Tab-separated table of C-alpha atoms and ligand atoms in Angstrom:
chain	number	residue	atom	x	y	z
A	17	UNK	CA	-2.371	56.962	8.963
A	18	UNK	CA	-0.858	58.179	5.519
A	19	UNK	CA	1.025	54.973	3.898
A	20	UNK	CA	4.524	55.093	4.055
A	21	UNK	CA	5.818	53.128	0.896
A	22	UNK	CA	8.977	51.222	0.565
A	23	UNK	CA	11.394	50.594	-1.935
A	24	UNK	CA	10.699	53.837	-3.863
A	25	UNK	CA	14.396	54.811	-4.537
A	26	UNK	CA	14.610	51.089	-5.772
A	27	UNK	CA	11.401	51.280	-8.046
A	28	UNK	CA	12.494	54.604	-9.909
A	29	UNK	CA	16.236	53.661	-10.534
A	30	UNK	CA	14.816	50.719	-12.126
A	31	UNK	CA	12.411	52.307	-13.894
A	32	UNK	CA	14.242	55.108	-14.600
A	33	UNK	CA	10.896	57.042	-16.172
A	34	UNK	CA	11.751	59.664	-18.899
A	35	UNK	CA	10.009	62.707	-19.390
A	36	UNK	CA	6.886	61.132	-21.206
A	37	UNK	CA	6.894	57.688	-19.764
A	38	UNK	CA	3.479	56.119	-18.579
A	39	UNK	CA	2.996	53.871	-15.518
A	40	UNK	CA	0.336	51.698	-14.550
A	41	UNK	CA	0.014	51.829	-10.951
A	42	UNK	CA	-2.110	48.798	-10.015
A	43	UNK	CA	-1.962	49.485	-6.652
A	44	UNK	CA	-2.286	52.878	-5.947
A	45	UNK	CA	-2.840	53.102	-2.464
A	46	UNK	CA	-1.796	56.872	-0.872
A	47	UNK	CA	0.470	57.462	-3.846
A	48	UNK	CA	3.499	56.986	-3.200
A	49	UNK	CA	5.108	55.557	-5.680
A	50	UNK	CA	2.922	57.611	-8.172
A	51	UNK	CA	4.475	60.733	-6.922
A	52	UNK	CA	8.035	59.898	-7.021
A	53	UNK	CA	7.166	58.459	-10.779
A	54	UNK	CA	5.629	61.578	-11.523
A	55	UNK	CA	8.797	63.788	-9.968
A	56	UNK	CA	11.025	61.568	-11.781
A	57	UNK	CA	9.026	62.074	-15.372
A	58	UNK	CA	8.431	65.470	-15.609
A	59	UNK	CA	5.604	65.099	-18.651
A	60	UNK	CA	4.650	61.395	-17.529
A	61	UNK	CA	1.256	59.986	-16.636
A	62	UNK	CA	-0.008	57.582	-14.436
A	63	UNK	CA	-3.100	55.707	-14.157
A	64	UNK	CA	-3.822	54.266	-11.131
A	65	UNK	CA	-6.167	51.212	-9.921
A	66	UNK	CA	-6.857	50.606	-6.550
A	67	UNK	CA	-9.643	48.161	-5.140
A	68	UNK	CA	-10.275	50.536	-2.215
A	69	UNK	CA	-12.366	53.198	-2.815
A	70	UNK	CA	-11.664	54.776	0.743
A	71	UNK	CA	-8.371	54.352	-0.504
A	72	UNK	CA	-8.738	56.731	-3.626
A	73	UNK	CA	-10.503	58.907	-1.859
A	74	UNK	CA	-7.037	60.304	-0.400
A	75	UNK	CA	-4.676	59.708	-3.518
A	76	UNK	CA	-6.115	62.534	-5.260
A	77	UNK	CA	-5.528	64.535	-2.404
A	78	UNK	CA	-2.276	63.462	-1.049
A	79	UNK	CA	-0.697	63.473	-4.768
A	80	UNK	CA	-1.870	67.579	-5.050
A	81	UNK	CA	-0.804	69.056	-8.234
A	82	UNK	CA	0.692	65.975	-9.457
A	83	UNK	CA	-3.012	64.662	-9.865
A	84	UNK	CA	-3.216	66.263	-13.319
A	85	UNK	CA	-1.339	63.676	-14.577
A	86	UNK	CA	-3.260	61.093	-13.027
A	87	UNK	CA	-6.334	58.601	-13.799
A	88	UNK	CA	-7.845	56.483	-11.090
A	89	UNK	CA	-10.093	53.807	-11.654
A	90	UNK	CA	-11.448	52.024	-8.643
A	91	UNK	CA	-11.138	48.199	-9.842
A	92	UNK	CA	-9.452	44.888	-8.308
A	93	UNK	CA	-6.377	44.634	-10.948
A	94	UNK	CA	-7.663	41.192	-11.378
A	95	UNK	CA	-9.668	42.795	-14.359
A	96	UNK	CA	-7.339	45.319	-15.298
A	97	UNK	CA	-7.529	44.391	-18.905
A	98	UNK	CA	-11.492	44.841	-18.936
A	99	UNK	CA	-11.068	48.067	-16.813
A	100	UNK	CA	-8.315	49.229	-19.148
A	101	UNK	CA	-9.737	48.394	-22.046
A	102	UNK	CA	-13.507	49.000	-21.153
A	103	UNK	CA	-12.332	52.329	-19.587
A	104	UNK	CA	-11.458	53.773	-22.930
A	105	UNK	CA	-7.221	54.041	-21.493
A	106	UNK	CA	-6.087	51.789	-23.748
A	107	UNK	CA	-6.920	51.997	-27.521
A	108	UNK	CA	-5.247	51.215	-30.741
A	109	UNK	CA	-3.892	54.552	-31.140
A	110	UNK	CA	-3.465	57.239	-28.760
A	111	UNK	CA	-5.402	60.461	-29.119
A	112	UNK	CA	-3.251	63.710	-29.974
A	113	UNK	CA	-4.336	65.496	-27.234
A	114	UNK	CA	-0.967	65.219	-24.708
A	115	UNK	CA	-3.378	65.539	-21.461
A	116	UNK	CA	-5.599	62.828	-22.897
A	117	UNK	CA	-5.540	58.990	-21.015
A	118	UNK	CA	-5.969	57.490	-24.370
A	119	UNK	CA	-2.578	54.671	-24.664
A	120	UNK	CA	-1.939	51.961	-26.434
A	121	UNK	CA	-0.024	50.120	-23.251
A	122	UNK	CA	2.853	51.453	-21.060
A	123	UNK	CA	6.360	51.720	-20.148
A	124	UNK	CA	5.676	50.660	-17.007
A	125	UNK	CA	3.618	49.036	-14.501
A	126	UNK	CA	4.176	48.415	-10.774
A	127	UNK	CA	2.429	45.999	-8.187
A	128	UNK	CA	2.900	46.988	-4.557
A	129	UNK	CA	0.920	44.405	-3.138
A	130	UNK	CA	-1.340	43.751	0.024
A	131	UNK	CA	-2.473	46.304	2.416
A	132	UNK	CA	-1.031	49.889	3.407
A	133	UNK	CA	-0.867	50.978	6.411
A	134	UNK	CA	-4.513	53.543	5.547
A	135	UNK	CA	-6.356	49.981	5.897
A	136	UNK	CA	-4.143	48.478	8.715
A	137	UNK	CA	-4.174	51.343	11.593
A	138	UNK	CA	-8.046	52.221	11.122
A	139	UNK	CA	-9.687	49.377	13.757
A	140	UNK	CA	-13.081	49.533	11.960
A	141	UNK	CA	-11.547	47.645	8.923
A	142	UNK	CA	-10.822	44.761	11.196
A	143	UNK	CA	-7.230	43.828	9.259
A	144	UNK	CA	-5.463	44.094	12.465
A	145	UNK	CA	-4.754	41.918	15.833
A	146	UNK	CA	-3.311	45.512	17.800
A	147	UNK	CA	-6.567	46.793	17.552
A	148	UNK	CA	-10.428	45.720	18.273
A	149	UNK	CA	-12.675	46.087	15.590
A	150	UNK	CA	-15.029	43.742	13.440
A	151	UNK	CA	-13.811	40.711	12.019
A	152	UNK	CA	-13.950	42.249	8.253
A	153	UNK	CA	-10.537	42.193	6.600
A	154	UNK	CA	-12.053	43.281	2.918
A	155	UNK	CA	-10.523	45.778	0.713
A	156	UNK	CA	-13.305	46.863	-0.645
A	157	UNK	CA	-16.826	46.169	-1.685
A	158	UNK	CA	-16.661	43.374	-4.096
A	159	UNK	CA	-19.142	42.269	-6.698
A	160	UNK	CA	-16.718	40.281	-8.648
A	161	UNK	CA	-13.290	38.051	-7.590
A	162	UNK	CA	-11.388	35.364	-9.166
A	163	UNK	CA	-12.214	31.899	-8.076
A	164	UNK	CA	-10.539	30.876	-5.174
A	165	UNK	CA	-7.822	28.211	-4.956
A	166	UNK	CA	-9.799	25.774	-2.154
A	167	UNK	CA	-13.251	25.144	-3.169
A	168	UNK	CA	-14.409	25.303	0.173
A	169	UNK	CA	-13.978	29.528	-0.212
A	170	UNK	CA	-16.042	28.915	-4.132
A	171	UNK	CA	-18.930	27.189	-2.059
A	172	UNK	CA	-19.493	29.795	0.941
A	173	UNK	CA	-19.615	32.910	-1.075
A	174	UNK	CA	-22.453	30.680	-3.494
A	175	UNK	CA	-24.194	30.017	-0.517
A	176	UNK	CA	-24.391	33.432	0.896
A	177	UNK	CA	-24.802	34.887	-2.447
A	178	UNK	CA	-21.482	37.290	-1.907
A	179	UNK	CA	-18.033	37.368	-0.959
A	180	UNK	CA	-17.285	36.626	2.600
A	181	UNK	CA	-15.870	38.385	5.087
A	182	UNK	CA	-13.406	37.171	7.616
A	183	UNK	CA	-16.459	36.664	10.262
A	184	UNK	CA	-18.004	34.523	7.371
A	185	UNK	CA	-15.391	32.531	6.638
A	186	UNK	CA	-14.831	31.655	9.855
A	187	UNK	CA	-18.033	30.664	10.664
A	188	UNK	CA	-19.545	29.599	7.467
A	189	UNK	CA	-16.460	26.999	7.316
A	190	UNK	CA	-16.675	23.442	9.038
A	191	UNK	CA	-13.580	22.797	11.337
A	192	UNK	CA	-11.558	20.699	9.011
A	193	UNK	CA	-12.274	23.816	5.807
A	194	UNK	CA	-11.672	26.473	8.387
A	195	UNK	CA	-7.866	24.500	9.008
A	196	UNK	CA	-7.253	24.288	5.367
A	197	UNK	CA	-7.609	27.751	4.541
A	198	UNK	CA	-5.295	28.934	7.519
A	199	UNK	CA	-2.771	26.459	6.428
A	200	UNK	CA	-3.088	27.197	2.800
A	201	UNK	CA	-2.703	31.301	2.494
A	202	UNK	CA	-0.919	31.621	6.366
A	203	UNK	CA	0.942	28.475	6.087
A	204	UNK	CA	0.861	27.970	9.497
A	205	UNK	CA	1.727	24.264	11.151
A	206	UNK	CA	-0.669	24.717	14.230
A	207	UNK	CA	-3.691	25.194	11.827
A	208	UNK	CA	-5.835	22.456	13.185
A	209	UNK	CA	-5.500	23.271	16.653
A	210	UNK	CA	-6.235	26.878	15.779
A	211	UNK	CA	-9.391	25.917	13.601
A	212	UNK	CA	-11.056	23.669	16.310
A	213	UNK	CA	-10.269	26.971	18.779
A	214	UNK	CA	-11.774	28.946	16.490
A	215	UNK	CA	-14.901	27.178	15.669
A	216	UNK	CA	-15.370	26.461	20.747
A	217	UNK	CA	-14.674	29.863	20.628
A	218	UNK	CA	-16.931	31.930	17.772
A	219	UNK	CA	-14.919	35.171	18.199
A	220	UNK	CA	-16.350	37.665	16.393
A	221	UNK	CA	-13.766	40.583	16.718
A	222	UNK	CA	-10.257	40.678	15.958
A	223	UNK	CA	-9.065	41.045	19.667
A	224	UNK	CA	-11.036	37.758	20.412
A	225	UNK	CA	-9.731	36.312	17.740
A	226	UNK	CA	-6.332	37.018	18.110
A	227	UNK	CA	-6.523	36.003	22.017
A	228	UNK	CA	-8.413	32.491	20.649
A	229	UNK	CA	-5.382	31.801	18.589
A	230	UNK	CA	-2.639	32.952	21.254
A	231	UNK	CA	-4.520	30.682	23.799
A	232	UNK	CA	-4.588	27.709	21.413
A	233	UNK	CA	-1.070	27.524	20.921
A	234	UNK	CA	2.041	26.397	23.035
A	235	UNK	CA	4.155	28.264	25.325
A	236	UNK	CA	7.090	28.334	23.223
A	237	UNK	CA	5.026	29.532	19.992
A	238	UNK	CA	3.826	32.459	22.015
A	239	UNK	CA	7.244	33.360	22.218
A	240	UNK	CA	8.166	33.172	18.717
A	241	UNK	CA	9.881	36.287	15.973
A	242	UNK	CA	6.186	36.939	15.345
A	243	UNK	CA	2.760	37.190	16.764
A	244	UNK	CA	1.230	33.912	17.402
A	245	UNK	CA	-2.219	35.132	15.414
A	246	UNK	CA	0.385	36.780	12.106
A	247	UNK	CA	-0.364	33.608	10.017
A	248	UNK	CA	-3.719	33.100	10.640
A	249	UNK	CA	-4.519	36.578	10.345
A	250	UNK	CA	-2.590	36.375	6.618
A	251	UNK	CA	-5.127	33.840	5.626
A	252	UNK	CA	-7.496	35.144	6.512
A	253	UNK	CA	-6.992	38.555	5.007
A	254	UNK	CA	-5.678	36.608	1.423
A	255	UNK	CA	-8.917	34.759	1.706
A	256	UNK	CA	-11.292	37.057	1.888
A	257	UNK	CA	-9.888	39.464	-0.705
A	258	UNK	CA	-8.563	36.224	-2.888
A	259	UNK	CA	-5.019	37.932	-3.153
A	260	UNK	CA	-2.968	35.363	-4.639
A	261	UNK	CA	-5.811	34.263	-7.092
A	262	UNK	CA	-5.961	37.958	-8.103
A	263	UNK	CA	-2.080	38.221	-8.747
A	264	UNK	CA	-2.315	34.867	-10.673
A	265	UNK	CA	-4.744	36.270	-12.932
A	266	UNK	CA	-3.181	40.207	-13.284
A	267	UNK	CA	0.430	39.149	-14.360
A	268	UNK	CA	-0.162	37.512	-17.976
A	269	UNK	CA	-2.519	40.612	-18.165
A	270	UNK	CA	0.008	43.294	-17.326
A	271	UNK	CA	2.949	41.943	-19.189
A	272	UNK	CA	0.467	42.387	-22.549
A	273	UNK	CA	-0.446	45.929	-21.406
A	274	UNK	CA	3.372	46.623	-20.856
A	275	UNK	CA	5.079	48.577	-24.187
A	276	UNK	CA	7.841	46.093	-25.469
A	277	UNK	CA	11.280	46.800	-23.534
A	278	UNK	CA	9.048	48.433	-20.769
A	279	UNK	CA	9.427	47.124	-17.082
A	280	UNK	CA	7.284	44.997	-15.045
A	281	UNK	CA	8.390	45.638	-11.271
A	282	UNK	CA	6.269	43.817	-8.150
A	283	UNK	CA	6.691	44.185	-4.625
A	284	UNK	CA	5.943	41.228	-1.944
A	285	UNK	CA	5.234	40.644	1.315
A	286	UNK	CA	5.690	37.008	2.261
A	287	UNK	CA	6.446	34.331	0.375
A	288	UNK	CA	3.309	32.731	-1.012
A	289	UNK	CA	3.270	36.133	-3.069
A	290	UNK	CA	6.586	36.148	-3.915
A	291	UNK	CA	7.093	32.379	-5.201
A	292	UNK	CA	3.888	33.550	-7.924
A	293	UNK	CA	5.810	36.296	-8.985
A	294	UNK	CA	8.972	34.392	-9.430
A	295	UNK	CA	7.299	31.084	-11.148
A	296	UNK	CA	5.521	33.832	-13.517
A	297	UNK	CA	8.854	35.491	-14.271
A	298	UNK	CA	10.781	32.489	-14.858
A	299	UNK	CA	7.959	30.842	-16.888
A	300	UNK	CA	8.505	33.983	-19.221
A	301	UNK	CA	12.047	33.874	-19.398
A	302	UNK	CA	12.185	30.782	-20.687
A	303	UNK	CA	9.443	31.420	-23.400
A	304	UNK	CA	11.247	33.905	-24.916
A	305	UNK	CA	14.415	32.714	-24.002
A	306	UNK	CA	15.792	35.715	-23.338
A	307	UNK	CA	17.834	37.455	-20.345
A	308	UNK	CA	14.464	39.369	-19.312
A	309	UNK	CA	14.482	38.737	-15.710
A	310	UNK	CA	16.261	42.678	-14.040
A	311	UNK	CA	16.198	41.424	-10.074
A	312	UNK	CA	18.311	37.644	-10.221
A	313	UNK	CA	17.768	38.081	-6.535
A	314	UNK	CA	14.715	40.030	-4.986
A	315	UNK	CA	16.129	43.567	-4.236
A	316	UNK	CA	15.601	44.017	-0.566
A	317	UNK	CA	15.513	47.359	1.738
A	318	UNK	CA	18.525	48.980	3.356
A	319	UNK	CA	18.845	48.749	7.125
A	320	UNK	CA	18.564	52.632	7.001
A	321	UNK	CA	14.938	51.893	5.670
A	322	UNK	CA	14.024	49.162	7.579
A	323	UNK	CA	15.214	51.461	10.852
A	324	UNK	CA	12.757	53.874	9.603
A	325	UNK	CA	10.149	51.995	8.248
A	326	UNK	CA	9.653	48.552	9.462
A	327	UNK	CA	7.007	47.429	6.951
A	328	UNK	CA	10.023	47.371	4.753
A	329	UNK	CA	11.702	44.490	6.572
A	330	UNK	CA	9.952	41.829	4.835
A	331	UNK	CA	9.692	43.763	1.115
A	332	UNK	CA	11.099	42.107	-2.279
A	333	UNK	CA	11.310	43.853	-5.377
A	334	UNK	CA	11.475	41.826	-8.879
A	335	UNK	CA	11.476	43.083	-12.241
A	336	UNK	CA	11.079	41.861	-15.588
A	337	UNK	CA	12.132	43.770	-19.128
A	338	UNK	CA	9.538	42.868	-21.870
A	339	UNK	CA	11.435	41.941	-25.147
B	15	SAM	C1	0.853	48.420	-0.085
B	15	SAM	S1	-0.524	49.358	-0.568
B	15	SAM	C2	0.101	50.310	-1.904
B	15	SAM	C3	0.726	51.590	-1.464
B	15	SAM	C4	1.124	52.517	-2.594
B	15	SAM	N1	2.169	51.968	-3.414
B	15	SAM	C5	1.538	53.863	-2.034
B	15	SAM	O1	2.650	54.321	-2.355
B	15	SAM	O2	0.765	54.471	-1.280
B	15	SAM	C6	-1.468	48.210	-1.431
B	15	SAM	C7	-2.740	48.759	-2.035
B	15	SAM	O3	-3.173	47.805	-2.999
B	15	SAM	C8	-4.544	47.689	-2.939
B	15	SAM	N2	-4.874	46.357	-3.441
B	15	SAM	C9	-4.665	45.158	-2.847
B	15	SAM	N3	-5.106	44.160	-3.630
B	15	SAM	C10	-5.587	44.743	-4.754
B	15	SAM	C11	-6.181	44.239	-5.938
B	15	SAM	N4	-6.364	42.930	-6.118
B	15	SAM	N5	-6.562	45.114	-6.899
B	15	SAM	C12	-6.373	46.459	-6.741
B	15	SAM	N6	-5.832	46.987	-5.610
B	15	SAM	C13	-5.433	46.144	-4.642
B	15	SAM	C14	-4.899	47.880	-1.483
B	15	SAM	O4	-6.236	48.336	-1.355
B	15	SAM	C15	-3.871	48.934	-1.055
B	15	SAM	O5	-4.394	50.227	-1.134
């Protein structure tokens, strides 16, 4: 299913492109937000990253004539400088040329992060407890990621001589690793119970899974705001792709590609996301001890959105200016 992105009234007013301004999209997904940027600047140009090539596949597409004015680069944005800079997009001067991708940073950049709903609904990517499929849960194929926060995650992928995949963590993990991981990026309080589950039970798709985990926990848990297999399903998913370790490492880099009073905006998901953005912002703030922060409070959707869109329930926008 076509991605249905949130926020994007919110992102343009606070971009509020003009007619040449440049984003860098480091999360491209469908296009969304690319479009409306591109509506909103009627000479602007976009290039967008995306670590999913089935992903770009359909931007291109979806975005129609608007695609002109638009570079993809299949890359994690945890080496967005490299892929930038490497690329040939960013050089000391820009060419002449006004169709050329040759910039020397941009006005803005924008971070939607996690998964869209093109990864979530199709079974065979394995993201999602509503559906069966393998226990996969990566964005793409990688060949390089960050190092992850628990070492545990560092050893495995040595071991196996690549990144793992859900199914590998889970088994590749002893009991007490597998626990850590689930409490670390899901932050969920039943992790241990969950882990030993996991490691009687050796599910190896995500409907097995997701009954392990339901059958692991207590009555009342079952009947919680949110599925009883959301958390562990989280860490999972942050694991394998190394999410937060790949935001950590992408901020500092943006805010140096960012032109100086251009706008740094990120969108979140849950709060493990959220709390890096806001540490990064604040540590910035008070560097250049400026008023740079735009969002003192994380904008959040209307209830009109959220009726329409659900996704957009648990969506925070924050922005920074860079003096
Ligand atoms: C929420 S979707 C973005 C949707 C997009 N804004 C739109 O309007 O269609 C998030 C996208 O970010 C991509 N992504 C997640 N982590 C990434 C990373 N570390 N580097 C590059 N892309 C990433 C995912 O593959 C996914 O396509």
């Amino acid at each position: 299913m076509r991605h249905q992105p949130v926020l994007v009234e919110e992102v343009i007013k606070i971009f509020s492109p003009g007619s040449n301004s440049t984003l860098l999209d480091a999360t491209i997904g469908n296009g969304g937000h690319a479009a409306a940027y591109l509506q909103a600047a009627a000479h602007g140009r976009v290039v967008g990253l995306d670590v999913d090539p089935a992903a770009l596949q359909d931007t291109r597409k979806n975005l129609g004539d608007l695609s002109r004015r638009v570079h993809l680069i299949n890359t994690n944005f945890a080496y967005l400088n490299d892929a930038l800079t490497g690329g040939g997009i960013i050089a000391s001067a820009p060419l002449p040329t006004s169709g050329s991708f040759r910039l020397t940073g941009f006005d803005h950049i924008l971070f939607d992060l996690g998964i869209g709903s093109h990864q979530l609904d199709n079974p065979a990517r394995g993201f999602s407890f509503q559906t069966n499929g393998p226990l996969n849960m990566q964005f793409g194929p990688a060949e390089s990621l960050p190092d992850a926060e628990l070492i545990s995650l560092n050893h495995l992928a040595r071991r196996l001589r690549h990144f793992p995949s859900a199914h590998e963590i889970v088994h590749g993990l002893t009991e007490s690793e597998l626990s850590q991981v689930i409490r670390h990026y899901g932050e969920e309080r039943l992790s241990g119970r969950i882990a030993a589950a996991i490691k009687t039970a050796h599910p190896s798709t995500t409907k097995d899974l997701s009954a392990v985990i339901t059958d692991a926990v207590p009555l009342s848990y079952r009947r919680g705001r949110i599925h009883p297999a959301t958390r562990t399903f989280q860490a999972l998913r942050l694991a394998a792709n190394r999410e937060l370790e790949s935001l950590t490492t992408a901020l500092p880099q943006a805010l140096h590609l960012l032109h100086h009073g251009g706008t740094l905006a990120v969108i979140s998901f849950h709060s493990l996301e959220d709390r890096i953005v806001k540490n990064f912002f604040k540590e910035y703030a008070i560097l250049t001890t400026k008023q740079t922060i735009l969002t003192r409070k994380p904008i959040r959707a209307h209830e009109a959105e959220i009726a329409k869109n659900n996704r957009s329930r648990s969506a925070k926008l924050r922005a920074i200016k860079k003096t």
